[in-house]
């Protein structure tokens, strides 16, 4: 099978790594990719937001499957263009991707499908904003309706700040505050059949102890020893299957990866958000534990034959990933700094620990930083404590001037807290 992956972050590196280990994959391409992905896949330049260009590339390469990684191409209709060219694609249509592209659309789908989520108002005027803020009280949760690369959500005790964020958006969702731990649960679906993956937890704040600003994600781990063993079944029944059914009944079936961001509240599980693609960095730890070869599963989802998929097999190991970010992330990050120590990790720590590249590029013989999140150091071990130890041992070998990482990824869970 020839597979083309669209994107160039650590999630796509994790996808390409798994696909490169799949005996059914005999050619693997990534567009545009990054310096790390180049070691497992052949890179091609492409404007990932240009559906016609992606479809042309897939046709030229003779791809049997295209996997679209990030949300922006999905919302821009890249899957539709590839599908129209007659090539199986893993990733929802632009219409189904509105589940991530519009918070108001997601709320409407959840209401129709009776999926538990925070009570909310969709507001377009200052009067509606004031009414909604007063209805829920502090802490205020204010979400820009559209895609905002993780920067659209403000959670604050400060009413003036909540109001200012709301008035800066054309359309805004204001909702009830949900407390309790967060879980990311991914499911692969062909629009009818839904196959859940293993749950993971990510760390959204920049600093240890969940302090500092929100980021795209600073680390993740799986499994979740503290979670109710029935959690996956419960979320399948109350969230994932009803959402997939609702979108099919609307004539816009969702096929691809449905990501449920959940809060485990005292009153039960609630959906915080849906995403229409693999999450980053949770994908790094979930795929580290998946034993079933990946390409066939994604192809079954793309072809509408997921009902023929044998049950997924999982490693008993735990996995931890730690993100190394550049100086000043999540504000305007500094880029172009050389990264050292990659060869030491490969020589000393593989295969239990390895480096997945997020924002990197090659400059002559050197690999330099090229984005906010630069690397995602991933490790597996017999339990979370061991996986954590191995991940941080590899993190310590990496030298990148001014870089930052959290030191407490999976720490509480590893200690049974
Ligand atoms: P989202 O982009 O919707 O995932 O929101 C980003 C982060 O904001 C989430 O991971 C939560 O930590 C927080 N958040 C979003 N919605 C709520 C809510 N209703 N209550 C509490 N925290 C929330
Ligand atoms: N880990 C959060 C996200 O992928 O959106």
GROMACS .gro file of C-alpha atoms and ligand atoms in nm:
model
  445
    1UNK     CA    1   0.000   0.000   0.000
    2UNK     CA    2   0.118   0.353  -0.085
    3UNK     CA    3   0.024   0.609   0.180
    4UNK     CA    4   0.043   0.989   0.170
    5UNK     CA    5   0.021   1.179   0.501
    6UNK     CA    6  -0.066   1.550   0.495
    7UNK     CA    7   0.084   1.772   0.767
    8UNK     CA    8   0.417   1.824   0.936
    9UNK     CA    9   0.393   1.815   1.315
   10UNK     CA   10   0.474   1.562   1.587
   11UNK     CA   11   0.132   1.402   1.534
   12UNK     CA   12   0.219   1.339   1.169
   13UNK     CA   13   0.562   1.209   1.273
   14UNK     CA   14   0.389   0.963   1.508
   15UNK     CA   15   0.148   0.860   1.230
   16UNK     CA   16   0.436   0.817   0.983
   17UNK     CA   17   0.642   0.622   1.234
   18UNK     CA   18   0.356   0.376   1.290
   19UNK     CA   19   0.282   0.351   0.917
   20UNK     CA   20   0.652   0.291   0.841
   21UNK     CA   21   0.647  -0.006   1.080
   22UNK     CA   22   0.337  -0.154   0.909
   23UNK     CA   23   0.439  -0.444   0.679
   24UNK     CA   24   0.149  -0.359   0.443
   25UNK     CA   25   0.296  -0.015   0.368
   26UNK     CA   26   0.558  -0.030   0.091
   27UNK     CA   27   0.575   0.342   0.010
   28UNK     CA   28   0.523   0.629   0.253
   29UNK     CA   29   0.510   0.998   0.164
   30UNK     CA   30   0.451   1.304   0.380
   31UNK     CA   31   0.369   1.656   0.260
   32UNK     CA   32   0.510   1.889   0.367
   33UNK     CA   33   0.663   1.696   0.663
   34UNK     CA   34   0.962   1.808   0.872
   35UNK     CA   35   1.324   1.711   0.939
   36UNK     CA   36   1.232   1.411   1.156
   37UNK     CA   37   0.961   1.274   0.930
   38UNK     CA   38   1.217   1.275   0.647
   39UNK     CA   39   1.385   0.980   0.821
   40UNK     CA   40   1.077   0.755   0.782
   41UNK     CA   41   0.892   0.899   0.480
   42UNK     CA   42   0.971   1.068   0.151
   43UNK     CA   43   0.884   1.438   0.177
   44UNK     CA   44   0.695   1.632  -0.090
   45UNK     CA   45   0.628   2.005  -0.085
   46UNK     CA   46   0.258   2.098  -0.097
   47UNK     CA   47   0.022   2.370   0.018
   48UNK     CA   48  -0.170   2.153   0.263
   49UNK     CA   49  -0.472   2.384   0.245
   50UNK     CA   50  -0.506   2.348  -0.133
   51UNK     CA   51  -0.733   2.049  -0.199
   52UNK     CA   52  -0.666   2.044  -0.574
   53UNK     CA   53  -0.289   2.040  -0.514
   54UNK     CA   54  -0.314   1.760  -0.256
   55UNK     CA   55  -0.539   1.554  -0.488
   56UNK     CA   56  -0.295   1.609  -0.778
   57UNK     CA   57   0.000   1.498  -0.564
   58UNK     CA   58  -0.188   1.188  -0.442
   59UNK     CA   59  -0.275   1.097  -0.802
   60UNK     CA   60   0.086   1.149  -0.921
   61UNK     CA   61   0.217   0.928  -0.641
   62UNK     CA   62  -0.044   0.659  -0.706
   63UNK     CA   63  -0.146   0.676  -0.338
   64UNK     CA   64  -0.384   0.407  -0.213
   65UNK     CA   65  -0.466   0.610   0.098
   66UNK     CA   66  -0.433   0.975   0.200
   67UNK     CA   67  -0.430   1.061   0.572
   68UNK     CA   68  -0.504   1.426   0.655
   69UNK     CA   69  -0.347   1.519   0.991
   70UNK     CA   70  -0.437   1.879   1.091
   71UNK     CA   71  -0.774   2.051   1.123
   72UNK     CA   72  -0.720   2.344   0.885
   73UNK     CA   73  -0.701   2.130   0.567
   74UNK     CA   74  -1.004   1.929   0.680
   75UNK     CA   75  -1.213   2.241   0.735
   76UNK     CA   76  -1.086   2.372   0.398
   77UNK     CA   77  -1.223   2.063   0.221
   78UNK     CA   78  -0.900   1.879   0.136
   79UNK     CA   79  -1.060   1.539   0.207
   80UNK     CA   80  -1.346   1.620  -0.029
   81UNK     CA   81  -1.101   1.703  -0.310
   82UNK     CA   82  -0.906   1.379  -0.260
   83UNK     CA   83  -1.223   1.172  -0.239
   84UNK     CA   84  -1.352   1.337  -0.559
   85UNK     CA   85  -1.030   1.224  -0.731
   86UNK     CA   86  -1.126   0.866  -0.644
   87UNK     CA   87  -0.862   0.811  -0.375
   88UNK     CA   88  -0.956   0.674  -0.031
   89UNK     CA   89  -0.896   0.939   0.235
   90UNK     CA   90  -0.881   0.920   0.614
   91UNK     CA   91  -1.036   1.246   0.732
   92UNK     CA   92  -1.386   1.394   0.736
   93UNK     CA   93  -1.550   1.614   0.474
   94UNK     CA   94  -1.548   1.991   0.524
   95UNK     CA   95  -1.910   1.973   0.638
   96UNK     CA   96  -1.848   1.699   0.896
   97UNK     CA   97  -1.528   1.876   1.011
   98UNK     CA   98  -1.752   2.164   1.125
   99UNK     CA   99  -1.777   1.957   1.441
  100UNK     CA  100  -1.436   2.111   1.516
  101UNK     CA  101  -1.462   2.416   1.289
  102UNK     CA  102  -1.763   2.565   1.465
  103UNK     CA  103  -1.830   2.538   1.838
  104UNK     CA  104  -2.192   2.641   1.775
  105UNK     CA  105  -2.238   2.362   1.519
  106UNK     CA  106  -2.091   2.110   1.767
  107UNK     CA  107  -2.332   2.230   2.037
  108UNK     CA  108  -2.624   2.192   1.796
  109UNK     CA  109  -2.522   1.835   1.707
  110UNK     CA  110  -2.481   1.745   2.074
  111UNK     CA  111  -2.821   1.890   2.163
  112UNK     CA  112  -2.987   1.692   1.882
  113UNK     CA  113  -2.807   1.369   1.978
  114UNK     CA  114  -2.861   1.413   2.353
  115UNK     CA  115  -2.485   1.412   2.419
  116UNK     CA  116  -2.390   1.545   2.764
  117UNK     CA  117  -2.202   1.876   2.746
  118UNK     CA  118  -2.185   2.211   2.925
  119UNK     CA  119  -2.502   2.423   2.900
  120UNK     CA  120  -2.431   2.710   2.665
  121UNK     CA  121  -2.552   3.016   2.477
  122UNK     CA  122  -2.446   3.121   2.129
  123UNK     CA  123  -2.411   3.502   2.133
  124UNK     CA  124  -2.368   3.763   1.860
  125UNK     CA  125  -2.454   4.090   2.044
  126UNK     CA  126  -2.318   4.257   2.361
  127UNK     CA  127  -2.662   4.220   2.525
  128UNK     CA  128  -2.661   3.843   2.464
  129UNK     CA  129  -2.305   3.823   2.598
  130UNK     CA  130  -2.402   4.003   2.922
  131UNK     CA  131  -2.709   3.784   2.969
  132UNK     CA  132  -2.504   3.466   2.920
  133UNK     CA  133  -2.219   3.576   3.151
  134UNK     CA  134  -2.467   3.659   3.427
  135UNK     CA  135  -2.664   3.338   3.376
  136UNK     CA  136  -2.358   3.118   3.448
  137UNK     CA  137  -2.145   3.339   3.675
  138UNK     CA  138  -1.773   3.288   3.740
  139UNK     CA  139  -1.554   3.112   3.634
  140UNK     CA  140  -1.651   3.233   3.287
  141UNK     CA  141  -1.592   3.014   2.981
  142UNK     CA  142  -1.591   3.206   2.652
  143UNK     CA  143  -1.517   3.033   2.320
  144UNK     CA  144  -1.467   3.190   1.980
  145UNK     CA  145  -1.700   3.002   1.743
  146UNK     CA  146  -1.437   2.942   1.473
  147UNK     CA  147  -1.100   2.764   1.446
  148UNK     CA  148  -0.844   2.955   1.655
  149UNK     CA  149  -0.548   2.717   1.690
  150UNK     CA  150  -0.607   2.669   2.063
  151UNK     CA  151  -0.625   3.044   2.132
  152UNK     CA  152  -1.003   3.088   2.105
  153UNK     CA  153  -1.098   2.976   2.456
  154UNK     CA  154  -1.076   3.198   2.763
  155UNK     CA  155  -1.153   3.060   3.110
  156UNK     CA  156  -1.140   3.335   3.372
  157UNK     CA  157  -1.280   3.465   3.701
  158UNK     CA  158  -1.253   3.817   3.560
  159UNK     CA  159  -1.587   3.926   3.410
  160UNK     CA  160  -1.434   4.221   3.223
  161UNK     CA  161  -1.174   3.995   3.057
  162UNK     CA  162  -1.442   3.740   2.965
  163UNK     CA  163  -1.658   4.015   2.818
  164UNK     CA  164  -1.368   4.168   2.624
  165UNK     CA  165  -1.280   3.830   2.467
  166UNK     CA  166  -1.646   3.773   2.376
  167UNK     CA  167  -1.681   4.115   2.212
  168UNK     CA  168  -1.366   4.048   2.007
  169UNK     CA  169  -1.533   3.748   1.837
  170UNK     CA  170  -1.802   3.764   1.565
  171UNK     CA  171  -1.991   3.476   1.717
  172UNK     CA  172  -1.914   3.331   2.057
  173UNK     CA  173  -2.021   3.037   2.271
  174UNK     CA  174  -2.050   3.113   2.643
  175UNK     CA  175  -2.094   2.808   2.861
  176UNK     CA  176  -2.112   2.661   3.205
  177UNK     CA  177  -1.778   2.589   3.379
  178UNK     CA  178  -1.697   2.217   3.407
  179UNK     CA  179  -1.469   2.095   3.685
  180UNK     CA  180  -1.290   1.764   3.718
  181UNK     CA  181  -1.005   1.594   3.532
  182UNK     CA  182  -0.992   1.603   3.152
  183UNK     CA  183  -0.962   1.298   2.927
  184UNK     CA  184  -0.900   1.277   2.553
  185UNK     CA  185  -1.070   0.982   2.387
  186UNK     CA  186  -1.018   0.920   2.014
  187UNK     CA  187  -1.236   0.700   1.797
  188UNK     CA  188  -1.187   0.585   1.441
  189UNK     CA  189  -1.510   0.578   1.241
  190UNK     CA  190  -1.631   0.526   0.885
  191UNK     CA  191  -1.952   0.714   0.956
  192UNK     CA  192  -2.138   0.406   1.082
  193UNK     CA  193  -1.906   0.182   1.285
  194UNK     CA  194  -1.709   0.342   1.570
  195UNK     CA  195  -1.387   0.194   1.711
  196UNK     CA  196  -1.254   0.368   2.023
  197UNK     CA  197  -0.881   0.397   2.092
  198UNK     CA  198  -0.728   0.405   2.442
  199UNK     CA  199  -0.785   0.719   2.651
  200UNK     CA  200  -0.504   0.967   2.715
  201UNK     CA  201  -0.455   1.285   2.911
  202UNK     CA  202  -0.276   1.593   2.784
  203UNK     CA  203  -0.129   1.892   2.966
  204UNK     CA  204  -0.248   2.217   2.813
  205UNK     CA  205  -0.080   2.477   3.036
  206UNK     CA  206   0.275   2.590   2.966
  207UNK     CA  207   0.418   2.550   3.319
  208UNK     CA  208   0.449   2.285   3.589
  209UNK     CA  209   0.150   2.251   3.819
  210UNK     CA  210  -0.087   2.358   3.538
  211UNK     CA  211   0.024   2.719   3.569
  212UNK     CA  212   0.084   2.968   3.290
  213UNK     CA  213  -0.090   3.023   2.958
  214UNK     CA  214  -0.278   2.765   2.749
  215UNK     CA  215  -0.072   2.596   2.476
  216UNK     CA  216  -0.130   2.341   2.201
  217UNK     CA  217  -0.025   2.074   2.456
  218UNK     CA  218   0.298   2.022   2.653
  219UNK     CA  219   0.284   1.646   2.712
  220UNK     CA  220   0.058   1.344   2.744
  221UNK     CA  221   0.034   0.993   2.884
  222UNK     CA  222  -0.168   0.676   2.846
  223UNK     CA  223  -0.321   0.466   2.999
  224UNK     CA  224  -0.503   0.650   3.279
  225UNK     CA  225  -0.470   0.431   3.589
  226UNK     CA  226  -0.711   0.654   3.784
  227UNK     CA  227  -0.994   0.633   3.531
  228UNK     CA  228  -1.302   0.414   3.570
  229UNK     CA  229  -1.246   0.098   3.358
  230UNK     CA  230  -1.599   0.148   3.220
  231UNK     CA  231  -1.516   0.499   3.092
  232UNK     CA  232  -1.456   0.400   2.729
  233UNK     CA  233  -1.780   0.198   2.706
  234UNK     CA  234  -1.974   0.479   2.867
  235UNK     CA  235  -1.834   0.744   2.631
  236UNK     CA  236  -1.895   0.517   2.331
  237UNK     CA  237  -2.259   0.484   2.428
  238UNK     CA  238  -2.336   0.838   2.545
  239UNK     CA  239  -2.107   1.044   2.318
  240UNK     CA  240  -1.927   0.882   2.025
  241UNK     CA  241  -2.190   0.657   1.866
  242UNK     CA  242  -2.478   0.909   1.902
  243UNK     CA  243  -2.264   1.186   1.749
  244UNK     CA  244  -2.162   0.970   1.452
  245UNK     CA  245  -2.526   0.861   1.405
  246UNK     CA  246  -2.652   1.219   1.420
  247UNK     CA  247  -2.409   1.338   1.150
  248UNK     CA  248  -2.503   1.044   0.926
  249UNK     CA  249  -2.873   1.118   0.970
  250UNK     CA  250  -2.806   1.479   0.868
  251UNK     CA  251  -2.661   1.354   0.539
  252UNK     CA  252  -2.307   1.460   0.635
  253UNK     CA  253  -2.148   1.139   0.766
  254UNK     CA  254  -1.829   1.181   0.970
  255UNK     CA  255  -1.549   0.947   0.867
  256UNK     CA  256  -1.201   0.975   1.011
  257UNK     CA  257  -1.089   1.044   1.366
  258UNK     CA  258  -1.343   1.175   1.613
  259UNK     CA  259  -1.171   1.324   1.918
  260UNK     CA  260  -1.379   1.379   2.229
  261UNK     CA  261  -1.228   1.618   2.485
  262UNK     CA  262  -1.407   1.523   2.807
  263UNK     CA  263  -1.441   1.651   3.162
  264UNK     CA  264  -1.507   1.390   3.430
  265UNK     CA  265  -1.731   1.600   3.655
  266UNK     CA  266  -1.904   1.507   3.980
  267UNK     CA  267  -2.225   1.481   3.776
  268UNK     CA  268  -2.076   1.253   3.512
  269UNK     CA  269  -1.887   1.278   3.184
  270UNK     CA  270  -1.934   1.597   2.979
  271UNK     CA  271  -1.796   1.687   2.636
  272UNK     CA  272  -1.570   1.995   2.646
  273UNK     CA  273  -1.505   1.991   2.273
  274UNK     CA  274  -1.486   1.776   1.964
  275UNK     CA  275  -1.196   1.771   1.724
  276UNK     CA  276  -1.208   1.618   1.378
  277UNK     CA  277  -0.853   1.475   1.376
  278UNK     CA  278  -0.591   1.305   1.590
  279UNK     CA  279  -0.489   1.519   1.889
  280UNK     CA  280  -0.135   1.638   1.946
  281UNK     CA  281   0.042   1.527   2.172
  282UNK     CA  282  -0.203   1.250   2.273
  283UNK     CA  283  -0.151   1.068   1.941
  284UNK     CA  284   0.215   1.017   2.028
  285UNK     CA  285   0.127   0.808   2.335
  286UNK     CA  286  -0.182   0.633   2.195
  287UNK     CA  287   0.001   0.510   1.883
  288UNK     CA  288   0.303   0.408   2.094
  289UNK     CA  289   0.070   0.152   2.255
  290UNK     CA  290  -0.124   0.033   1.947
  291UNK     CA  291  -0.009  -0.310   1.829
  292UNK     CA  292  -0.249  -0.353   1.535
  293UNK     CA  293  -0.083  -0.230   1.213
  294UNK     CA  294  -0.226   0.116   1.150
  295UNK     CA  295  -0.270   0.140   0.771
  296UNK     CA  296  -0.539  -0.126   0.742
  297UNK     CA  297  -0.747   0.035   1.018
  298UNK     CA  298  -0.731   0.378   0.853
  299UNK     CA  299  -0.807   0.226   0.511
  300UNK     CA  300  -1.112   0.044   0.652
  301UNK     CA  301  -1.238   0.376   0.789
  302UNK     CA  302  -1.174   0.547   0.454
  303UNK     CA  303  -1.351   0.269   0.259
  304UNK     CA  304  -1.652   0.230   0.487
  305UNK     CA  305  -1.553  -0.124   0.587
  306UNK     CA  306  -1.469  -0.070   0.952
  307UNK     CA  307  -1.726  -0.339   1.046
  308UNK     CA  308  -1.475  -0.596   0.909
  309UNK     CA  309  -1.192  -0.468   1.133
  310UNK     CA  310  -1.077  -0.725   1.393
  311UNK     CA  311  -1.054  -0.587   1.749
  312UNK     CA  312  -0.756  -0.359   1.804
  313UNK     CA  313  -0.464  -0.500   2.001
  314UNK     CA  314  -0.291  -0.288   2.265
  315UNK     CA  315   0.041  -0.316   2.442
  316UNK     CA  316   0.026  -0.345   2.822
  317UNK     CA  317   0.301  -0.083   2.834
  318UNK     CA  318   0.248   0.275   2.944
  319UNK     CA  319   0.359   0.569   2.728
  320UNK     CA  320   0.463   0.924   2.815
  321UNK     CA  321   0.549   1.211   2.581
  322UNK     CA  322   0.717   1.537   2.683
  323UNK     CA  323   0.708   1.838   2.450
  324UNK     CA  324   1.018   2.054   2.413
  325UNK     CA  325   0.912   2.405   2.310
  326UNK     CA  326   1.115   2.698   2.187
  327UNK     CA  327   1.210   3.010   2.374
  328UNK     CA  328   0.907   3.236   2.436
  329UNK     CA  329   0.640   2.976   2.336
  330UNK     CA  330   0.335   3.016   2.335
  331UNK     CA  331   0.403   3.383   2.256
  332UNK     CA  332   0.595   3.449   1.931
  333UNK     CA  333   0.855   3.171   1.953
  334UNK     CA  334   1.220   3.213   1.862
  335UNK     CA  335   1.320   2.981   1.576
  336UNK     CA  336   1.637   2.890   1.388
  337UNK     CA  337   1.826   2.757   1.693
  338UNK     CA  338   2.033   2.440   1.639
  339UNK     CA  339   1.913   2.120   1.810
  340UNK     CA  340   2.177   1.881   1.945
  341UNK     CA  341   2.158   1.540   2.110
  342UNK     CA  342   1.919   1.372   1.864
  343UNK     CA  343   2.178   1.113   1.761
  344UNK     CA  344   2.251   1.028   2.126
  345UNK     CA  345   1.885   0.947   2.192
  346UNK     CA  346   1.875   0.731   1.878
  347UNK     CA  347   2.197   0.550   1.976
  348UNK     CA  348   2.142   0.509   2.351
  349UNK     CA  349   1.767   0.510   2.421
  350UNK     CA  350   1.590   0.355   2.119
  351UNK     CA  351   1.361   0.173   2.076
  352UNK     CA  352   1.197   0.245   2.416
  353UNK     CA  353   1.243   0.620   2.380
  354UNK     CA  354   1.251   0.824   2.062
  355UNK     CA  355   1.215   1.181   1.941
  356UNK     CA  356   0.922   1.291   1.727
  357UNK     CA  357   0.971   1.620   1.548
  358UNK     CA  358   0.714   1.899   1.554
  359UNK     CA  359   0.865   2.230   1.435
  360UNK     CA  360   1.207   2.143   1.287
  361UNK     CA  361   1.388   2.184   0.959
  362UNK     CA  362   1.723   2.085   0.819
  363UNK     CA  363   1.985   2.355   0.760
  364UNK     CA  364   2.284   2.190   0.594
  365UNK     CA  365   2.399   1.919   0.834
  366UNK     CA  366   2.213   2.073   1.131
  367UNK     CA  367   1.854   2.035   1.248
  368UNK     CA  368   1.715   2.368   1.370
  369UNK     CA  369   1.396   2.477   1.546
  370UNK     CA  370   1.121   2.601   1.316
  371UNK     CA  371   0.815   2.643   1.537
  372UNK     CA  372   0.674   2.684   1.888
  373UNK     CA  373   0.656   2.319   1.977
  374UNK     CA  374   0.983   2.171   1.850
  375UNK     CA  375   1.009   1.809   1.964
  376UNK     CA  376   0.795   1.550   2.139
  377UNK     CA  377   1.011   1.300   2.329
  378UNK     CA  378   0.815   0.976   2.365
  379UNK     CA  379   0.892   0.669   2.575
  380UNK     CA  380   0.726   0.343   2.673
  381UNK     CA  381   0.779   0.141   2.991
  382UNK     CA  382   0.614  -0.127   3.200
  383UNK     CA  383   0.430   0.144   3.394
  384UNK     CA  384   0.396   0.521   3.389
  385UNK     CA  385   0.681   0.573   3.635
  386UNK     CA  386   0.921   0.383   3.411
  387UNK     CA  387   0.795   0.548   3.091
  388UNK     CA  388   0.834   0.888   3.259
  389UNK     CA  389   1.187   0.812   3.371
  390UNK     CA  390   1.290   0.704   3.021
  391UNK     CA  391   1.124   1.004   2.855
  392UNK     CA  392   1.298   1.253   3.086
  393UNK     CA  393   1.633   1.076   3.048
  394UNK     CA  394   1.609   1.137   2.673
  395UNK     CA  395   1.483   1.493   2.722
  396UNK     CA  396   1.801   1.560   2.921
  397UNK     CA  397   2.016   1.464   2.620
  398UNK     CA  398   1.854   1.728   2.396
  399UNK     CA  399   2.023   2.068   2.377
  400UNK     CA  400   1.825   2.361   2.234
  401UNK     CA  401   1.913   2.711   2.350
  402UNK     CA  402   1.632   2.878   2.548
  403UNK     CA  403   1.402   2.575   2.523
  404UNK     CA  404   1.142   2.485   2.785
  405UNK     CA  405   0.954   2.174   2.890
  406UNK     CA  406   0.733   2.069   3.179
  407UNK     CA  407   0.893   1.842   3.439
  408UNK     CA  408   0.565   1.703   3.579
  409UNK     CA  409   0.410   1.520   3.282
  410UNK     CA  410   0.229   1.210   3.418
  411UNK     CA  411   0.388   1.264   3.761
  412UNK     CA  412   0.066   1.256   3.964
  413UNK     CA  413  -0.074   0.958   3.773
  414UNK     CA  414   0.255   0.767   3.811
  415UNK     CA  415   0.238   0.819   4.188
  416UNK     CA  416  -0.122   0.700   4.196
  417UNK     CA  417  -0.258   1.045   4.280
  418LIG     P1  418  -1.112   2.370   2.403
  418LIG     O1  419  -1.035   2.441   2.296
  418LIG     O2  420  -1.260   2.381   2.389
  418LIG     O3  421  -1.059   2.235   2.432
  418LIG     O4  422  -1.075   2.448   2.539
  418LIG     C1  423  -0.942   2.456   2.583
  418LIG     C2  424  -0.935   2.427   2.730
  418LIG     O5  425  -1.018   2.521   2.801
  418LIG     C3  426  -0.990   2.290   2.768
  418LIG     O6  427  -0.897   2.188   2.756
  418LIG     C4  428  -1.027   2.314   2.913
  418LIG     O7  429  -0.913   2.305   2.996
  418LIG     C5  430  -1.076   2.456   2.913
  418LIG     N1  431  -1.223   2.455   2.899
  418LIG     C6  432  -1.295   2.457   2.787
  418LIG     N2  433  -1.427   2.452   2.813
  418LIG     C7  434  -1.440   2.447   2.947
  418LIG     C8  435  -1.551   2.442   3.038
  418LIG     N3  436  -1.678   2.443   2.996
  418LIG     N4  437  -1.523   2.438   3.170
  418LIG     C9  438  -1.396   2.438   3.215
  418LIG     N5  439  -1.288   2.444   3.137
  418LIG    C10  440  -1.308   2.449   3.004
  419LIG     N1  441  -0.413   1.807   2.246
  419LIG     C1  442  -0.508   1.903   2.206
  419LIG     C2  443  -0.536   1.908   2.062
  419LIG     O1  444  -0.482   1.834   1.982
  419LIG     O2  445  -0.617   1.990   2.024
   0.00000   0.00000   0.00000
